[in-house]
mmCIF file of C-alpha atoms and ligand atoms in Angstrom:
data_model
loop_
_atom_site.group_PDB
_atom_site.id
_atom_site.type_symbol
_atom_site.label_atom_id
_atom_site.label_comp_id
_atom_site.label_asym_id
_atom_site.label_seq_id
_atom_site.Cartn_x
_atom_site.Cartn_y
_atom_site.Cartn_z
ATOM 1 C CA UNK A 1 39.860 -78.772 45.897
ATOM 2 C CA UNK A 2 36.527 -76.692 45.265
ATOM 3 C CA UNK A 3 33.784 -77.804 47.474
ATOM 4 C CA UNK A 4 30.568 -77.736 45.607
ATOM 5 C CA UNK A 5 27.065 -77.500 47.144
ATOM 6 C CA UNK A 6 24.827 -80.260 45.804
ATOM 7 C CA UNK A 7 22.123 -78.842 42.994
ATOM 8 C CA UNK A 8 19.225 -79.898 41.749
ATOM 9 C CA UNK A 9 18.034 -81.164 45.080
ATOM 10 C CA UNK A 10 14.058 -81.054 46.107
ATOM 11 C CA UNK A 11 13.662 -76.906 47.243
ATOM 12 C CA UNK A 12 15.689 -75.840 43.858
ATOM 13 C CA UNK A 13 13.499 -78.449 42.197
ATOM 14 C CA UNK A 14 10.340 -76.699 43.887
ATOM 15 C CA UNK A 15 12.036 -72.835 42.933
ATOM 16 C CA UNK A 16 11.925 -73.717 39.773
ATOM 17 C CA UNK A 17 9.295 -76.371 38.612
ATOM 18 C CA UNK A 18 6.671 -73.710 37.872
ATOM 19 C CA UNK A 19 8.360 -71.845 35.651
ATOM 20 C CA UNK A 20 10.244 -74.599 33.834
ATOM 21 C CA UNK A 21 8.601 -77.836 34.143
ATOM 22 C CA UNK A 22 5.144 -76.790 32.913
ATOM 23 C CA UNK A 23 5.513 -75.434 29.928
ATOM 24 C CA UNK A 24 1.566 -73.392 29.250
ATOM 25 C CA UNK A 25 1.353 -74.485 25.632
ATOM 26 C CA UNK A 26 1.749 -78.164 26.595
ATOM 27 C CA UNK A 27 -0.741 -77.520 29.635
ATOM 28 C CA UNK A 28 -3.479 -75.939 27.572
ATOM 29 C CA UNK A 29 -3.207 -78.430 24.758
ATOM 30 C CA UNK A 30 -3.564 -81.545 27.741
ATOM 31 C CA UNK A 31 -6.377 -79.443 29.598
ATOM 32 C CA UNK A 32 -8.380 -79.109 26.096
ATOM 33 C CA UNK A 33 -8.065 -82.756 24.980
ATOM 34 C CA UNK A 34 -9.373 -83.779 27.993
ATOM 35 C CA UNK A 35 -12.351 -82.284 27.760
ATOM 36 C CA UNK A 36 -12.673 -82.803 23.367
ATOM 37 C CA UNK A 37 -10.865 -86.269 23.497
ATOM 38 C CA UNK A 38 -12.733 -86.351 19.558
ATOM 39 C CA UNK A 39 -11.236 -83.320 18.921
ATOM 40 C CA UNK A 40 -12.657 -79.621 18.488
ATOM 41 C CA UNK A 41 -16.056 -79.202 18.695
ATOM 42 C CA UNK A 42 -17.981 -76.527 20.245
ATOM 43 C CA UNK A 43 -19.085 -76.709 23.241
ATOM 44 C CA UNK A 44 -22.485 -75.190 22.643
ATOM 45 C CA UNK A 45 -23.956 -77.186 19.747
ATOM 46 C CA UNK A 46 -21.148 -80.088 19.131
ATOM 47 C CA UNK A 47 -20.452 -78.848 15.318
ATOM 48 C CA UNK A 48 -16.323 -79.759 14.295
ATOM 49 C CA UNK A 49 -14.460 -76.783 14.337
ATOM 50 C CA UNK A 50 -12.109 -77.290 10.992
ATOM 51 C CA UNK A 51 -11.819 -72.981 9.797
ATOM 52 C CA UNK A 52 -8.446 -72.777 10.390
ATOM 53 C CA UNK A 53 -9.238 -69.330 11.915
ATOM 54 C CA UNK A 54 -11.258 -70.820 14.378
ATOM 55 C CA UNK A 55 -8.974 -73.506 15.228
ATOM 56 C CA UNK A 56 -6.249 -71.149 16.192
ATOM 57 C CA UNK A 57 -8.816 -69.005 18.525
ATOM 58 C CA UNK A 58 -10.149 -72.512 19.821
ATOM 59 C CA UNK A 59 -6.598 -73.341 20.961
ATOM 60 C CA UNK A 60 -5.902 -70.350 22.566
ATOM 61 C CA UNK A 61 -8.858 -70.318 24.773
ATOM 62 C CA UNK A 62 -9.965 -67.307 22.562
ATOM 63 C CA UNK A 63 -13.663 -67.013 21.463
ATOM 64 C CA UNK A 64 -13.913 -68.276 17.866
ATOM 65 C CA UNK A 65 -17.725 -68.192 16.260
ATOM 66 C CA UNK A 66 -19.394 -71.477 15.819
ATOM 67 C CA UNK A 67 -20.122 -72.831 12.034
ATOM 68 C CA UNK A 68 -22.942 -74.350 13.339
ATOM 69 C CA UNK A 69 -24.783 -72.145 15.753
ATOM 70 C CA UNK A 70 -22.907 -69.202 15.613
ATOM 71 C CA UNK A 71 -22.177 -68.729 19.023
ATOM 72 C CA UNK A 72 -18.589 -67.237 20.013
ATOM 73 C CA UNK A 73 -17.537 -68.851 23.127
ATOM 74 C CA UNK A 74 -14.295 -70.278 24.423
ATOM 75 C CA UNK A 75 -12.913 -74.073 24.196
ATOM 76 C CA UNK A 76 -12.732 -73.577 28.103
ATOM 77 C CA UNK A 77 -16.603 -72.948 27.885
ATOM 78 C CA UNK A 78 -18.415 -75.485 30.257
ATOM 79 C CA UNK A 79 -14.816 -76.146 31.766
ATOM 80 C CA UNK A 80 -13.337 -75.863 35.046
ATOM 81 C CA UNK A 81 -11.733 -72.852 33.502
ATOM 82 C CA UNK A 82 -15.001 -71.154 32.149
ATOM 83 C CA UNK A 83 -14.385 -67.482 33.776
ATOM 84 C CA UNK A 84 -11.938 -68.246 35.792
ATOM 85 C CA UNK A 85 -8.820 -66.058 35.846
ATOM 86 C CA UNK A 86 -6.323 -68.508 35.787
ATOM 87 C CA UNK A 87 -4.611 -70.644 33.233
ATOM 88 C CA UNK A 88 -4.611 -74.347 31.893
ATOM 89 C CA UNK A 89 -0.991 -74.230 33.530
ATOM 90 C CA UNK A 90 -1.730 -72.902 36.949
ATOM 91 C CA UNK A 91 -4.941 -75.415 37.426
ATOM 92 C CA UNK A 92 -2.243 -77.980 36.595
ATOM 93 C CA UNK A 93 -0.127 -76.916 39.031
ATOM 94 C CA UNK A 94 -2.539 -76.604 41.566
ATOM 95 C CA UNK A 95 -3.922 -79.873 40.925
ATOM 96 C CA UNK A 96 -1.095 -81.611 41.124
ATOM 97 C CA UNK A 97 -0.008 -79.861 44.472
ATOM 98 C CA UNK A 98 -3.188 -80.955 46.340
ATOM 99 C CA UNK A 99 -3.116 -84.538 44.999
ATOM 100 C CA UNK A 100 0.945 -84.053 47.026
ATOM 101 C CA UNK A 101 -0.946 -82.532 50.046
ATOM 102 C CA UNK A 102 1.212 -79.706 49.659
ATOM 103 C CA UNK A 103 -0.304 -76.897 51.712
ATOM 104 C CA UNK A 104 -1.674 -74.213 50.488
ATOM 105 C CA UNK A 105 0.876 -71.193 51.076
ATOM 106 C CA UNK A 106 3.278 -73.498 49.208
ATOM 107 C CA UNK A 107 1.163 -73.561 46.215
ATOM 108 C CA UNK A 108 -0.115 -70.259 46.049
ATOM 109 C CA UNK A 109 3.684 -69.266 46.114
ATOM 110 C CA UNK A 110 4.519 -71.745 43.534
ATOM 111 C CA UNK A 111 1.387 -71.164 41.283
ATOM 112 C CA UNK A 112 1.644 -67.111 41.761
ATOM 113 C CA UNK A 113 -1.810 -66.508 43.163
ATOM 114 C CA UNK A 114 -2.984 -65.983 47.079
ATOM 115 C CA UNK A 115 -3.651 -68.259 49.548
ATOM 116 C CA UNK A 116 -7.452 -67.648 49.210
ATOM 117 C CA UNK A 117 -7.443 -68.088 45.420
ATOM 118 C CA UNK A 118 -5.665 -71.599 46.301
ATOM 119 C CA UNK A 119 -8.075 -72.287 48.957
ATOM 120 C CA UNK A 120 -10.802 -71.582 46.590
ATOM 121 C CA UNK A 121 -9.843 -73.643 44.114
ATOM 122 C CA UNK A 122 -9.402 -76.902 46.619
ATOM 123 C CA UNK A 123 -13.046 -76.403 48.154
ATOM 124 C CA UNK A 124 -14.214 -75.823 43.956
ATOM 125 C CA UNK A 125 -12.069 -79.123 42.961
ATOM 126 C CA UNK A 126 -13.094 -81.552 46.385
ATOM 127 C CA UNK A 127 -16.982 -80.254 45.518
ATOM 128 C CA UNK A 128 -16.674 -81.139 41.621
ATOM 129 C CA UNK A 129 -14.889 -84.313 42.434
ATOM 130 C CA UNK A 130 -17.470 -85.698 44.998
HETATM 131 ZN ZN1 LIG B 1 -22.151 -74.213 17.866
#
């Protein structure tokens, strides 16, 4: 008889729950209806975003130009995200780590950033939360 090792217990489900279990697409699309809950607008002058063109850059965090104003920023614009160099998916990830008291070289493994980045990011989130 073959003995098997049990799988799928908590460190495999750490190894892999980055990679797997937050998918970005799904992140980005949660991030940015959180912060347009009536749907796309931008974030400079309020005017709906409806060009399909500009629906498609607003979605993927790229600049799109304004109908209204004529500015070209981001969806993230006015964000947590606004010039920051990570993702919809890592703040996720990081987010939910701290809210597990995981510490910090445990998510900046998991998330693929440094410790300081991590760090960083809990001082930015306990300040913005207060
Ligand atoms: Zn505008």
């Amino acid at each position: 008889m073959i003995h098997k090792m049990p799988r799928g217990l908590p460190h495999d489900v750490m190894a892999d729950m980055s990679a797997l279990f937050f998918d970005e697409e799904v992140c980005t699309d949660w991030f940015i209806r959180h912060h347009y809950p009536a749907g796309p607008v931008c974030p400079d002058c309020g005017a709906d975003i409806s060009n399909p063109q500009a629906l498609q850059s607003f979605w993927q965090l790229s600049r799109f130009t304004c109908p209204g104003c004529g500015s070209q920023p981001r969806a993230t614009k006015g964000t947590l995200l606004e010039g920051a160099s990570i993702t919809p998916r890592q703040l996720i990830i990081i987010c939910w780590m701290i809210a597990l008291a995981a510490d910090l070289t445990t998510i900046a493994s998991t998330v693929g950033v440094t410790t300081e980045t991590i760090r960083s990011w809990r001082d930015r989130l306990t300040e913005v939360a207060q």
